[in-house]
């Protein structure tokens, strides 16, 4: 057994004295640790989600493969009530069937790139001189009309800057100082807030808005002209990335009634800047490409994968402990750290609990969400269906968009049945603690539950909020929804939404430890005499001036 996982019975014994008000079942923790750290199936689970299923863009065949596999696996490990549950209408699925692009002049060079999501293909191989469009104003576009049919184009932009070397490590873990700062953060009056803007920026807002509106109008005019000209392919540089890594995005809407767009390649900065320098220098650049993409609109609904370990206590079995993570990904990699890692940990936590033959008091329910990347759609739809919807502010009419009325808080009967929801979605890094989401009433509870795992590096409590993923759907309804603190690793520097987000970036020991900690949290939540404490219910926001 790896000495890093050595577990002391004394450590668990100390949990009782330090946190006597919140019991920790040492025998259960030992079983969970043995199963999770010595008999893990995490990497096999991750292999099926990533290598076997492939990219899992919302409503794509890859996501469907992964969902079908999860349903099969949930049944194999003995979960009950396993099903795909629709949360609402998403829109079109999409996938890349074929991609090839290379420069042929001034010499041959295969390029690192990917079609942008929800864009069409080239309708067969194309080969063209690359046209660099230079347009600072809408009137500048007139000289290109009638000259771009079938051409491959790039857009000149003053915002395009040369790459700079990085002198910091891609992969990092939290050190003791960083964890201490997290642990000693206090909750400010009024909850969390955003930090202010740049010093000295006051007074420049109007000028900046005017500039952005002008640039936006020019971009819209370019898009319209390129579509009317029936260009062959548009090449753009990824918004960020370097060293062969690029971070991808969508180039069109997934809505069923989405307007048509041009074929578009999103390219690694090195390859894009190479062509741009040649074109600016007056050299002729020629590119050949062959792109085929497919759209899927027969079933526009989105689905979550659900499975349960039923509760056994006559009084508490109707109450629920939930855990989950989003299952969808972007398309240029296989979505390993975002978020096969979190999904793997949650699936493995359920497997651990079944393997130790746990008979929970409360029902334990796992959910693998879809369409998180487009706006937490899967979890928001699920919360709306089962627990309710938070109040919303009325929005005025703007730029042709109709006004929408304010909506009252809606609370459904199941709202009172949920004890907690645990989420994981910040890469492969091991769990170092948990964010309380501005709910200090759970601090001592979570401190007690983390204590047996201090030897694994998990001990930090941060009272503040973290955002950007599915726990927010629960938190919006004042349900106890939590995201764990994870080591950053190379999530933000290399893998998040990138072509490098593959199985190879997963860290086995980290996934093992995380699954073990989550399983213990879920165990103790299900066995607790009371549900976890909650924050006050949301209230209607104050009306905006003029509404």
Short mmCIF file of C-alpha atoms in Angstrom, two decimals:
data_model
loop_
_atom_site.label_atom_id
_atom_site.label_comp_id
_atom_site.label_asym_id
_atom_site.label_seq_id
_atom_site.Cartn_x
_atom_site.Cartn_y
_atom_site.Cartn_z
CA UNK A 1 0.00 0.00 0.00
CA UNK A 2 1.33 3.44 -0.90
CA UNK A 3 2.57 5.12 2.26
CA UNK A 4 0.80 8.29 1.10
CA UNK A 5 -2.46 6.50 1.87
CA UNK A 6 -1.41 5.14 5.27
CA UNK A 7 -4.31 5.57 7.65
CA UNK A 8 -4.06 5.81 11.40
CA UNK A 9 -6.85 4.64 13.65
CA UNK A 10 -5.64 7.26 16.09
CA UNK A 11 -6.49 9.97 13.56
CA UNK A 12 -10.11 8.86 13.45
CA UNK A 13 -10.21 8.53 17.22
CA UNK A 14 -9.17 12.14 17.49
CA UNK A 15 -12.10 13.12 15.26
CA UNK A 16 -14.51 12.22 18.03
CA UNK A 17 -12.79 14.35 20.64
CA UNK A 18 -12.16 17.35 18.40
CA UNK A 19 -15.64 17.38 16.91
CA UNK A 20 -17.69 15.54 19.48
CA UNK A 21 -20.85 17.34 18.41
CA UNK A 22 -20.64 15.77 14.91
CA UNK A 23 -20.02 12.00 15.00
CA UNK A 24 -17.75 10.31 12.48
CA UNK A 25 -18.15 6.57 11.94
CA UNK A 26 -14.54 5.35 12.04
CA UNK A 27 -15.38 1.81 10.93
CA UNK A 28 -17.26 3.07 7.89
CA UNK A 29 -14.48 5.51 7.01
CA UNK A 30 -11.95 2.67 7.15
CA UNK A 31 -14.06 0.55 4.80
CA UNK A 32 -14.48 3.48 2.40
CA UNK A 33 -10.73 4.20 2.44
CA UNK A 34 -9.80 0.58 1.80
CA UNK A 35 -12.23 0.27 -1.12
CA UNK A 36 -11.49 3.69 -2.59
CA UNK A 37 -7.70 3.76 -2.25
CA UNK A 38 -6.80 0.10 -2.74
CA UNK A 39 -9.53 -1.24 -5.06
CA UNK A 40 -10.31 1.80 -7.19
CA UNK A 41 -12.01 1.56 -10.58
CA UNK A 42 -11.66 5.28 -11.26
CA UNK A 43 -9.32 5.07 -14.24
CA UNK A 44 -11.42 2.39 -15.92
CA UNK A 45 -14.49 4.62 -15.48
CA UNK A 46 -12.60 7.60 -16.89
CA UNK A 47 -11.37 5.51 -19.84
CA UNK A 48 -14.93 4.68 -20.87
CA UNK A 49 -16.10 8.28 -20.52
CA UNK A 50 -13.19 9.75 -22.52
CA UNK A 51 -11.30 7.35 -24.80
CA UNK A 52 -14.27 5.12 -25.60
CA UNK A 53 -17.08 7.71 -25.75
CA UNK A 54 -15.05 10.58 -27.24
CA UNK A 55 -15.96 14.29 -27.11
CA UNK A 56 -19.31 14.87 -25.41
CA UNK A 57 -20.64 18.13 -26.81
CA UNK A 58 -24.26 18.71 -25.81
CA UNK A 59 -26.69 16.46 -27.71
CA UNK A 60 -23.85 14.94 -29.75
CA UNK A 61 -23.47 11.22 -30.50
CA UNK A 62 -20.45 11.21 -28.14
CA UNK A 63 -22.55 12.39 -25.21
CA UNK A 64 -25.22 9.82 -26.09
CA UNK A 65 -22.57 7.05 -26.08
CA UNK A 66 -21.33 8.17 -22.68
CA UNK A 67 -24.87 8.39 -21.27
CA UNK A 68 -25.74 4.92 -22.52
CA UNK A 69 -22.55 3.56 -20.95
CA UNK A 70 -23.36 5.25 -17.62
CA UNK A 71 -26.86 3.74 -17.58
CA UNK A 72 -25.35 0.30 -18.23
CA UNK A 73 -22.66 0.76 -15.56
CA UNK A 74 -25.11 2.06 -12.96
CA UNK A 75 -27.19 -1.07 -13.44
CA UNK A 76 -24.10 -3.30 -13.27
CA UNK A 77 -23.04 -1.93 -9.87
CA UNK A 78 -26.57 -2.31 -8.51
CA UNK A 79 -28.01 1.20 -8.52
CA UNK A 80 -31.78 1.51 -8.67
CA UNK A 81 -34.18 3.81 -10.54
CA UNK A 82 -31.56 4.22 -13.28
CA UNK A 83 -32.81 6.34 -16.15
CA UNK A 84 -32.25 9.20 -18.54
CA UNK A 85 -34.35 12.13 -17.41
CA UNK A 86 -35.24 14.94 -19.80
CA UNK A 87 -34.78 18.45 -18.43
CA UNK A 88 -36.15 20.45 -21.38
CA UNK A 89 -35.32 21.38 -24.95
CA UNK A 90 -31.69 22.05 -25.80
CA UNK A 91 -31.46 22.16 -29.59
CA UNK A 92 -29.21 20.62 -32.20
CA UNK A 93 -26.40 18.19 -31.57
CA UNK A 94 -23.22 18.44 -33.64
CA UNK A 95 -20.00 16.58 -34.26
CA UNK A 96 -16.89 16.67 -36.44
CA UNK A 97 -16.88 13.78 -38.92
CA UNK A 98 -13.70 14.82 -40.71
CA UNK A 99 -11.11 17.55 -40.38
CA UNK A 100 -7.99 18.31 -42.37
CA UNK A 101 -6.22 21.63 -43.02
CA UNK A 102 -2.71 22.55 -44.09
CA UNK A 103 -0.79 25.32 -45.81
CA UNK A 104 0.50 24.35 -49.25
CA UNK A 105 2.21 27.67 -50.01
CA UNK A 106 4.81 28.88 -49.28
CA UNK A 107 5.35 25.26 -48.17
CA UNK A 108 3.38 22.34 -46.76
CA UNK A 109 2.49 22.48 -43.07
CA UNK A 110 -0.34 20.62 -41.31
CA UNK A 111 -2.13 22.95 -38.89
CA UNK A 112 -3.37 22.46 -35.33
CA UNK A 113 -7.01 23.52 -35.36
CA UNK A 114 -10.60 22.40 -34.98
CA UNK A 115 -13.90 23.35 -36.59
CA UNK A 116 -15.83 25.65 -34.30
CA UNK A 117 -18.82 23.98 -32.68
CA UNK A 118 -22.11 24.08 -34.60
CA UNK A 119 -20.51 25.32 -37.84
CA UNK A 120 -20.99 23.58 -41.20
CA UNK A 121 -18.32 21.77 -43.21
CA UNK A 122 -16.70 22.75 -46.49
CA UNK A 123 -18.80 20.42 -48.69
CA UNK A 124 -15.71 18.61 -49.85
CA UNK A 125 -12.02 19.48 -50.30
CA UNK A 126 -11.20 23.13 -51.01
CA UNK A 127 -7.95 24.86 -51.89
CA UNK A 128 -7.51 28.63 -52.02
CA UNK A 129 -5.19 31.53 -51.61
CA UNK A 130 -5.84 33.03 -48.19
CA UNK A 131 -7.40 36.51 -48.32
CA UNK A 132 -6.58 38.83 -45.41
CA UNK A 133 -9.52 41.20 -44.92
CA UNK A 134 -8.58 44.58 -43.50
CA UNK A 135 -11.60 46.61 -42.39
CA UNK A 136 -11.64 49.24 -39.65
CA UNK A 137 -15.03 50.58 -40.73
CA UNK A 138 -18.07 49.16 -42.48
CA UNK A 139 -17.33 51.19 -45.60
CA UNK A 140 -13.95 49.43 -45.90
CA UNK A 141 -15.79 46.22 -46.79
CA UNK A 142 -16.97 47.48 -50.19
CA UNK A 143 -13.69 46.60 -51.93
CA UNK A 144 -14.12 42.90 -51.09
CA UNK A 145 -17.65 42.42 -52.41
CA UNK A 146 -17.90 39.98 -55.29
CA UNK A 147 -14.34 38.71 -54.79
CA UNK A 148 -14.59 36.15 -51.96
CA UNK A 149 -16.75 33.30 -53.26
CA UNK A 150 -15.15 29.98 -52.32
CA UNK A 151 -12.14 31.73 -50.78
CA UNK A 152 -10.40 31.02 -47.48
CA UNK A 153 -10.29 34.22 -45.43
CA UNK A 154 -8.72 35.67 -42.30
CA UNK A 155 -9.66 38.96 -40.63
CA UNK A 156 -7.00 41.52 -39.76
CA UNK A 157 -7.32 42.83 -36.21
CA UNK A 158 -5.22 45.28 -34.25
CA UNK A 159 -6.11 43.27 -31.14
CA UNK A 160 -4.05 40.28 -32.37
CA UNK A 161 -0.80 40.30 -30.41
CA UNK A 162 2.41 38.20 -30.61
CA UNK A 163 2.74 35.33 -28.17
CA UNK A 164 4.80 35.75 -25.03
CA UNK A 165 6.79 33.08 -23.25
CA UNK A 166 5.47 31.80 -19.94
CA UNK A 167 7.84 31.54 -16.99
CA UNK A 168 5.47 29.92 -14.54
CA UNK A 169 4.67 26.24 -14.12
CA UNK A 170 1.61 24.88 -15.90
CA UNK A 171 0.86 22.41 -13.10
CA UNK A 172 0.47 23.72 -9.55
CA UNK A 173 -0.90 22.48 -6.24
CA UNK A 174 -2.09 24.63 -3.37
CA UNK A 175 0.64 25.18 -0.81
CA UNK A 176 0.02 25.56 2.93
CA UNK A 177 -0.03 29.35 2.73
CA UNK A 178 -2.74 29.38 0.06
CA UNK A 179 -4.86 26.87 1.98
CA UNK A 180 -4.43 28.88 5.18
CA UNK A 181 -5.70 32.00 3.45
CA UNK A 182 -8.75 30.08 2.24
CA UNK A 183 -9.39 28.61 5.68
CA UNK A 184 -9.18 31.93 7.51
CA UNK A 185 -11.42 33.87 5.13
CA UNK A 186 -14.34 35.46 6.92
CA UNK A 187 -17.81 36.03 5.56
CA UNK A 188 -18.34 39.69 4.78
CA UNK A 189 -21.59 41.43 5.59
CA UNK A 190 -23.94 41.05 2.67
CA UNK A 191 -22.18 37.94 1.39
CA UNK A 192 -19.65 37.72 -1.41
CA UNK A 193 -19.07 40.42 -3.94
CA UNK A 194 -16.94 41.33 -6.89
CA UNK A 195 -13.70 43.17 -6.59
CA UNK A 196 -13.56 46.63 -8.19
CA UNK A 197 -12.14 47.54 -11.58
CA UNK A 198 -8.75 48.90 -12.48
CA UNK A 199 -7.55 52.02 -10.62
CA UNK A 200 -7.85 55.08 -12.80
CA UNK A 201 -10.45 53.52 -15.09
CA UNK A 202 -13.23 55.83 -13.91
CA UNK A 203 -14.43 58.19 -16.60
CA UNK A 204 -13.32 55.97 -19.48
CA UNK A 205 -16.43 53.79 -19.50
CA UNK A 206 -18.30 55.79 -22.14
CA UNK A 207 -15.34 55.80 -24.52
CA UNK A 208 -14.76 52.08 -24.04
CA UNK A 209 -18.43 51.29 -24.65
CA UNK A 210 -18.44 53.40 -27.79
CA UNK A 211 -15.35 51.61 -29.08
CA UNK A 212 -16.81 48.18 -28.33
CA UNK A 213 -20.08 49.09 -30.06
CA UNK A 214 -18.16 50.27 -33.13
CA UNK A 215 -16.04 47.11 -33.25
CA UNK A 216 -19.14 45.00 -32.74
CA UNK A 217 -20.90 46.71 -35.65
CA UNK A 218 -17.90 46.13 -37.92
CA UNK A 219 -17.70 42.45 -36.92
CA UNK A 220 -21.42 41.99 -37.57
CA UNK A 221 -21.06 43.60 -41.00
CA UNK A 222 -18.09 41.34 -41.81
CA UNK A 223 -20.06 38.25 -40.77
CA UNK A 224 -22.99 39.29 -42.93
CA UNK A 225 -20.78 40.02 -45.94
CA UNK A 226 -18.86 36.72 -45.67
CA UNK A 227 -22.11 34.79 -45.57
CA UNK A 228 -23.48 36.66 -48.59
CA UNK A 229 -20.21 36.12 -50.48
CA UNK A 230 -20.41 32.34 -49.85
CA UNK A 231 -16.79 32.02 -48.75
CA UNK A 232 -15.22 28.59 -48.57
CA UNK A 233 -13.77 28.81 -45.05
CA UNK A 234 -13.02 31.32 -42.33
CA UNK A 235 -9.91 30.90 -40.16
CA UNK A 236 -9.80 32.48 -36.70
CA UNK A 237 -7.27 32.37 -33.88
CA UNK A 238 -8.34 30.79 -30.61
CA UNK A 239 -9.01 33.40 -27.95
CA UNK A 240 -6.20 31.99 -25.82
CA UNK A 241 -3.59 29.28 -25.82
CA UNK A 242 0.05 28.63 -26.69
CA UNK A 243 2.59 25.85 -27.12
CA UNK A 244 0.19 24.00 -29.43
CA UNK A 245 -2.73 24.26 -27.02
CA UNK A 246 -5.84 26.17 -28.00
CA UNK A 247 -9.03 26.76 -26.07
CA UNK A 248 -12.11 26.14 -28.17
CA UNK A 249 -15.58 27.64 -28.42
CA UNK A 250 -18.73 27.61 -30.52
CA UNK A 251 -19.01 29.46 -33.81
CA UNK A 252 -22.79 29.31 -34.12
CA UNK A 253 -25.95 28.76 -32.15
CA UNK A 254 -27.28 25.29 -31.30
CA UNK A 255 -30.89 26.49 -31.51
CA UNK A 256 -33.15 24.67 -33.94
CA UNK A 257 -33.88 27.97 -35.71
CA UNK A 258 -30.26 29.17 -35.72
CA UNK A 259 -29.23 31.38 -38.62
CA UNK A 260 -26.75 29.90 -41.11
CA UNK A 261 -23.03 30.65 -40.71
CA UNK A 262 -19.85 30.03 -42.66
CA UNK A 263 -17.53 27.06 -42.12
CA UNK A 264 -14.97 28.18 -39.54
CA UNK A 265 -11.70 26.81 -38.19
CA UNK A 266 -10.37 27.83 -34.79
CA UNK A 267 -6.59 27.58 -34.87
CA UNK A 268 -3.72 27.25 -32.42
CA UNK A 269 -2.03 30.67 -32.12
CA UNK A 270 1.33 29.52 -33.48
CA UNK A 271 -0.16 28.37 -36.78
CA UNK A 272 -2.47 31.36 -37.11
CA UNK A 273 0.24 33.90 -36.39
CA UNK A 274 2.58 32.15 -38.83
CA UNK A 275 0.11 32.74 -41.66
CA UNK A 276 -0.68 36.24 -40.48
CA UNK A 277 2.99 37.29 -40.54
CA UNK A 278 3.36 35.95 -44.08
CA UNK A 279 0.27 37.76 -45.30
CA UNK A 280 1.29 41.01 -43.65
CA UNK A 281 4.70 40.60 -45.29
CA UNK A 282 3.13 40.35 -48.74
CA UNK A 283 3.74 36.63 -49.23
CA UNK A 284 1.21 34.39 -50.91
CA UNK A 285 -0.34 31.83 -48.56
CA UNK A 286 -2.39 28.91 -49.85
CA UNK A 287 -4.43 26.53 -47.71
CA UNK A 288 -6.20 23.28 -48.48
CA UNK A 289 -8.90 21.92 -46.22
CA UNK A 290 -11.57 19.27 -46.02
CA UNK A 291 -14.12 19.51 -43.21
CA UNK A 292 -17.27 17.51 -42.67
CA UNK A 293 -19.60 18.12 -39.73
CA UNK A 294 -23.01 16.69 -38.91
CA UNK A 295 -26.04 18.13 -37.12
CA UNK A 296 -28.55 16.11 -35.05
CA UNK A 297 -32.02 17.55 -34.53
CA UNK A 298 -34.38 14.57 -34.35
CA UNK A 299 -34.47 14.75 -30.55
CA UNK A 300 -33.70 18.28 -29.33
CA UNK A 301 -34.32 17.44 -25.66
CA UNK A 302 -31.48 17.40 -23.15
CA UNK A 303 -31.07 14.53 -20.68
CA UNK A 304 -29.42 13.87 -17.32
CA UNK A 305 -28.36 10.39 -16.15
CA UNK A 306 -29.90 9.46 -12.79
CA UNK A 307 -29.30 6.52 -10.44
CA UNK A 308 -29.94 5.77 -6.76
CA UNK A 309 -29.06 3.77 -3.70
CA UNK A 310 -32.48 3.65 -2.00
CA UNK A 311 -32.81 4.70 1.61
CA UNK A 312 -33.78 2.10 4.21
CA UNK A 313 -34.90 4.10 7.24
CA UNK A 314 -38.73 4.13 7.47
CA UNK A 315 -38.75 7.81 8.36
CA UNK A 316 -35.76 9.18 6.42
CA UNK A 317 -35.77 7.14 3.17
CA UNK A 318 -37.89 9.78 1.43
CA UNK A 319 -35.12 12.33 2.01
CA UNK A 320 -32.30 12.65 -0.52
CA UNK A 321 -28.55 13.16 -0.59
CA UNK A 322 -27.34 14.09 -4.07
CA UNK A 323 -23.95 14.10 -5.75
CA UNK A 324 -23.02 14.85 -9.33
CA UNK A 325 -21.03 16.63 -11.96
CA UNK A 326 -21.54 17.69 -15.53
CA UNK A 327 -21.04 15.02 -18.17
CA UNK A 328 -20.91 17.15 -21.31
CA UNK A 329 -17.68 18.59 -22.70
CA UNK A 330 -16.25 20.61 -25.56
CA UNK A 331 -15.16 18.94 -28.75
CA UNK A 332 -11.46 19.51 -29.48
CA UNK A 333 -10.32 17.06 -26.77
CA UNK A 334 -12.18 14.32 -24.92
CA UNK A 335 -13.23 16.41 -21.91
CA UNK A 336 -11.08 14.52 -19.42
CA UNK A 337 -10.53 17.19 -16.78
CA UNK A 338 -13.70 19.05 -17.75
CA UNK A 339 -15.52 17.13 -16.61
CA UNK A 340 -14.93 13.40 -16.97
CA UNK A 341 -12.77 13.79 -13.84
CA UNK A 342 -15.65 15.06 -11.69
CA UNK A 343 -18.09 12.57 -13.19
CA UNK A 344 -15.61 9.74 -12.61
CA UNK A 345 -15.18 10.70 -8.96
CA UNK A 346 -18.92 10.76 -8.36
CA UNK A 347 -19.54 7.46 -10.15
CA UNK A 348 -16.66 5.88 -8.24
CA UNK A 349 -18.06 7.22 -4.95
CA UNK A 350 -21.33 5.43 -5.68
CA UNK A 351 -19.43 2.27 -6.58
CA UNK A 352 -17.51 2.45 -3.29
CA UNK A 353 -20.72 2.77 -1.27
CA UNK A 354 -22.26 -0.20 -3.07
CA UNK A 355 -19.06 -2.25 -2.72
CA UNK A 356 -19.05 -1.86 1.09
CA UNK A 357 -22.72 -2.93 1.08
CA UNK A 358 -23.89 0.35 2.55
CA UNK A 359 -27.62 0.52 3.39
CA UNK A 360 -28.21 4.26 3.78
CA UNK A 361 -30.92 5.81 5.89
CA UNK A 362 -31.60 8.46 3.26
CA UNK A 363 -31.76 7.81 -0.48
CA UNK A 364 -28.51 8.64 -2.28
CA UNK A 365 -28.96 9.96 -5.82
CA UNK A 366 -26.31 10.62 -8.45
CA UNK A 367 -26.90 12.94 -11.41
CA UNK A 368 -24.67 13.38 -14.46
CA UNK A 369 -25.73 16.71 -15.89
CA UNK A 370 -25.80 17.70 -19.55
CA UNK A 371 -25.34 21.13 -21.16
CA UNK A 372 -23.51 22.67 -18.23
CA UNK A 373 -21.18 24.31 -20.72
CA UNK A 374 -24.03 26.29 -22.28
CA UNK A 375 -25.40 27.61 -18.97
CA UNK A 376 -25.95 24.89 -16.30
CA UNK A 377 -29.01 23.82 -18.29
CA UNK A 378 -29.20 20.22 -17.07
CA UNK A 379 -28.97 21.00 -13.37
CA UNK A 380 -31.16 24.09 -13.63
CA UNK A 381 -33.84 22.11 -15.43
CA UNK A 382 -33.65 19.35 -12.83
CA UNK A 383 -33.89 21.78 -9.90
CA UNK A 384 -36.82 23.55 -11.54
CA UNK A 385 -38.66 20.25 -12.04
CA UNK A 386 -38.00 18.80 -8.59
CA UNK A 387 -37.32 21.63 -6.16
CA UNK A 388 -38.54 24.93 -7.59
CA UNK A 389 -37.34 28.11 -9.26
CA UNK A 390 -35.77 31.19 -7.67
CA UNK A 391 -37.24 34.66 -8.07
CA UNK A 392 -36.00 36.73 -10.99
CA UNK A 393 -35.69 40.41 -11.78
CA UNK A 394 -37.84 41.88 -14.55
CA UNK A 395 -35.80 42.81 -17.63
CA UNK A 396 -36.73 45.78 -19.82
CA UNK A 397 -36.99 45.65 -23.58
CA UNK A 398 -33.64 46.16 -25.29
CA UNK A 399 -32.49 46.22 -28.91
CA UNK A 400 -35.55 44.41 -30.19
CA UNK A 401 -35.69 41.96 -27.29
CA UNK A 402 -39.09 41.95 -25.54
CA UNK A 403 -39.35 42.82 -21.87
CA UNK A 404 -39.81 39.94 -19.43
CA UNK A 405 -41.77 40.17 -16.18
CA UNK A 406 -40.33 39.44 -12.75
CA UNK A 407 -41.01 35.90 -11.55
CA UNK A 408 -41.98 34.92 -8.03
CA UNK A 409 -40.22 32.23 -6.02
CA UNK A 410 -41.67 28.76 -6.69
CA UNK A 411 -41.05 26.02 -4.09
CA UNK A 412 -42.04 22.42 -4.79
CA UNK A 413 -42.70 19.71 -2.15
CA UNK A 414 -39.40 17.91 -2.81
CA UNK A 415 -37.52 21.04 -1.74
CA UNK A 416 -37.81 20.00 1.90
CA UNK A 417 -36.55 16.50 1.16
CA UNK A 418 -33.02 17.35 0.01
CA UNK A 419 -30.28 17.26 2.62
CA UNK A 420 -27.32 18.25 0.41
CA UNK A 421 -25.89 18.27 -3.10
CA UNK A 422 -22.14 17.72 -3.67
CA UNK A 423 -20.49 18.73 -6.95
CA UNK A 424 -17.06 18.29 -8.53
CA UNK A 425 -15.96 20.25 -11.60
CA UNK A 426 -12.52 21.84 -11.33
CA UNK A 427 -10.29 19.32 -13.05
CA UNK A 428 -8.32 16.27 -11.98
CA UNK A 429 -6.83 17.86 -8.84
CA UNK A 430 -7.45 16.12 -5.54
CA UNK A 431 -9.91 17.51 -3.00
CA UNK A 432 -8.24 19.82 -0.46
CA UNK A 433 -11.40 20.92 1.31
CA UNK A 434 -14.79 22.42 0.59
CA UNK A 435 -16.42 25.79 -0.08
CA UNK A 436 -19.30 26.54 2.30
CA UNK A 437 -21.13 28.75 -0.20
CA UNK A 438 -21.68 31.41 2.50
CA UNK A 439 -23.28 28.87 4.83
CA UNK A 440 -21.16 28.99 8.03
CA UNK A 441 -23.61 26.73 9.87
CA UNK A 442 -22.04 23.69 8.16
CA UNK A 443 -18.41 24.60 9.03
CA UNK A 444 -18.06 22.36 12.11
CA UNK A 445 -19.90 19.52 10.40
CA UNK A 446 -17.54 19.54 7.41
CA UNK A 447 -14.49 20.01 9.66
CA UNK A 448 -15.42 16.78 11.43
CA UNK A 449 -15.97 14.93 8.15
CA UNK A 450 -12.66 16.15 6.72
CA UNK A 451 -10.62 15.26 9.80
CA UNK A 452 -10.09 11.58 8.84
CA UNK A 453 -8.58 12.73 5.55
CA UNK A 454 -6.06 15.26 6.76
CA UNK A 455 -3.30 12.80 5.83
CA UNK A 456 -4.59 13.02 2.24
CA UNK A 457 -4.23 16.81 2.30
CA UNK A 458 -7.95 17.57 2.71
CA UNK A 459 -8.54 19.93 5.62
CA UNK A 460 -9.49 23.38 4.30
CA UNK A 461 -12.83 25.11 4.81
CA UNK A 462 -13.59 28.26 2.85
CA UNK A 463 -16.76 30.03 3.94
CA UNK A 464 -17.11 31.94 0.68
CA UNK A 465 -18.71 31.21 -2.65
CA UNK A 466 -17.29 29.58 -5.74
CA UNK A 467 -19.16 29.66 -9.01
CA UNK A 468 -19.28 28.51 -12.58
CA UNK A 469 -20.80 25.08 -12.15
CA UNK A 470 -23.84 23.05 -11.18
CA UNK A 471 -23.93 23.53 -7.40
CA UNK A 472 -25.16 27.04 -8.17
CA UNK A 473 -28.47 25.65 -9.46
CA UNK A 474 -29.12 24.25 -5.98
CA UNK A 475 -27.68 27.21 -4.09
CA UNK A 476 -30.02 29.56 -5.98
CA UNK A 477 -32.89 27.80 -4.20
CA UNK A 478 -31.10 27.96 -0.79
CA UNK A 479 -30.53 24.23 -0.97
CA UNK A 480 -27.20 23.12 0.52
CA UNK A 481 -25.16 22.79 -2.67
CA UNK A 482 -21.38 22.55 -2.40
CA UNK A 483 -18.32 22.45 -4.65
CA UNK A 484 -15.08 21.01 -3.28
CA UNK A 485 -11.75 22.83 -3.23
CA UNK A 486 -9.37 21.08 -5.65
CA UNK A 487 -5.71 21.43 -6.49
CA UNK A 488 -5.57 23.58 -9.65
CA UNK A 489 -3.07 21.34 -11.50
CA UNK A 490 -2.99 22.47 -15.18
CA UNK A 491 -6.75 23.03 -15.44
CA UNK A 492 -6.70 26.75 -16.23
CA UNK A 493 -3.34 26.79 -17.99
CA UNK A 494 -3.55 23.77 -20.28
CA UNK A 495 -6.69 21.61 -20.26
CA UNK A 496 -9.90 23.55 -19.57
CA UNK A 497 -11.89 23.62 -22.87
CA UNK A 498 -8.74 22.80 -24.84
CA UNK A 499 -7.47 20.31 -27.39
CA UNK A 500 -5.18 18.95 -24.65
CA UNK A 501 -8.03 17.88 -22.38
CA UNK A 502 -7.45 14.14 -22.73
CA UNK A 503 -7.17 11.04 -20.55
CA UNK A 504 -3.41 11.57 -20.25
CA UNK A 505 -3.98 14.67 -18.08
CA UNK A 506 -5.84 12.69 -15.38
CA UNK A 507 -3.97 11.92 -12.15
CA UNK A 508 -4.98 8.53 -10.80
CA UNK A 509 -4.06 9.07 -7.15
CA UNK A 510 -5.97 12.36 -7.11
CA UNK A 511 -9.13 10.74 -8.48
CA UNK A 512 -8.86 7.93 -5.93
CA UNK A 513 -8.53 10.31 -3.00
CA UNK A 514 -11.34 12.56 -4.20
CA UNK A 515 -13.76 9.66 -4.68
CA UNK A 516 -12.93 8.35 -1.21
CA UNK A 517 -13.57 11.72 0.43
CA UNK A 518 -16.82 12.27 -1.48
CA UNK A 519 -18.06 8.78 -0.55
CA UNK A 520 -17.43 9.54 3.13
CA UNK A 521 -19.21 12.90 2.91
CA UNK A 522 -22.21 11.26 1.25
CA UNK A 523 -22.18 8.43 3.81
CA UNK A 524 -22.26 10.79 6.77
CA UNK A 525 -24.86 13.09 5.20
CA UNK A 526 -27.17 10.13 4.66
CA UNK A 527 -26.76 8.89 8.24
CA UNK A 528 -27.01 12.24 10.01
CA UNK A 529 -29.95 12.69 12.39
CA UNK A 530 -30.91 15.98 10.72
CA UNK A 531 -30.59 17.38 7.23
CA UNK A 532 -27.77 19.86 6.72
CA UNK A 533 -28.50 23.46 7.79
CA UNK A 534 -29.77 25.80 5.10
CA UNK A 535 -29.38 29.47 4.27
CA UNK A 536 -32.45 31.75 4.24
CA UNK A 537 -34.72 31.41 1.25
CA UNK A 538 -34.16 33.85 -1.65
CA UNK A 539 -36.38 36.91 -1.92
CA UNK A 540 -37.55 38.98 -4.86
CA UNK A 541 -34.86 41.47 -5.90
CA UNK A 542 -35.61 45.17 -5.58
CA UNK A 543 -37.01 46.59 -8.83
CA UNK A 544 -34.60 48.41 -11.10
CA UNK A 545 -35.07 52.13 -11.60
CA UNK A 546 -37.64 52.72 -14.31
CA UNK A 547 -39.22 49.24 -14.01
#
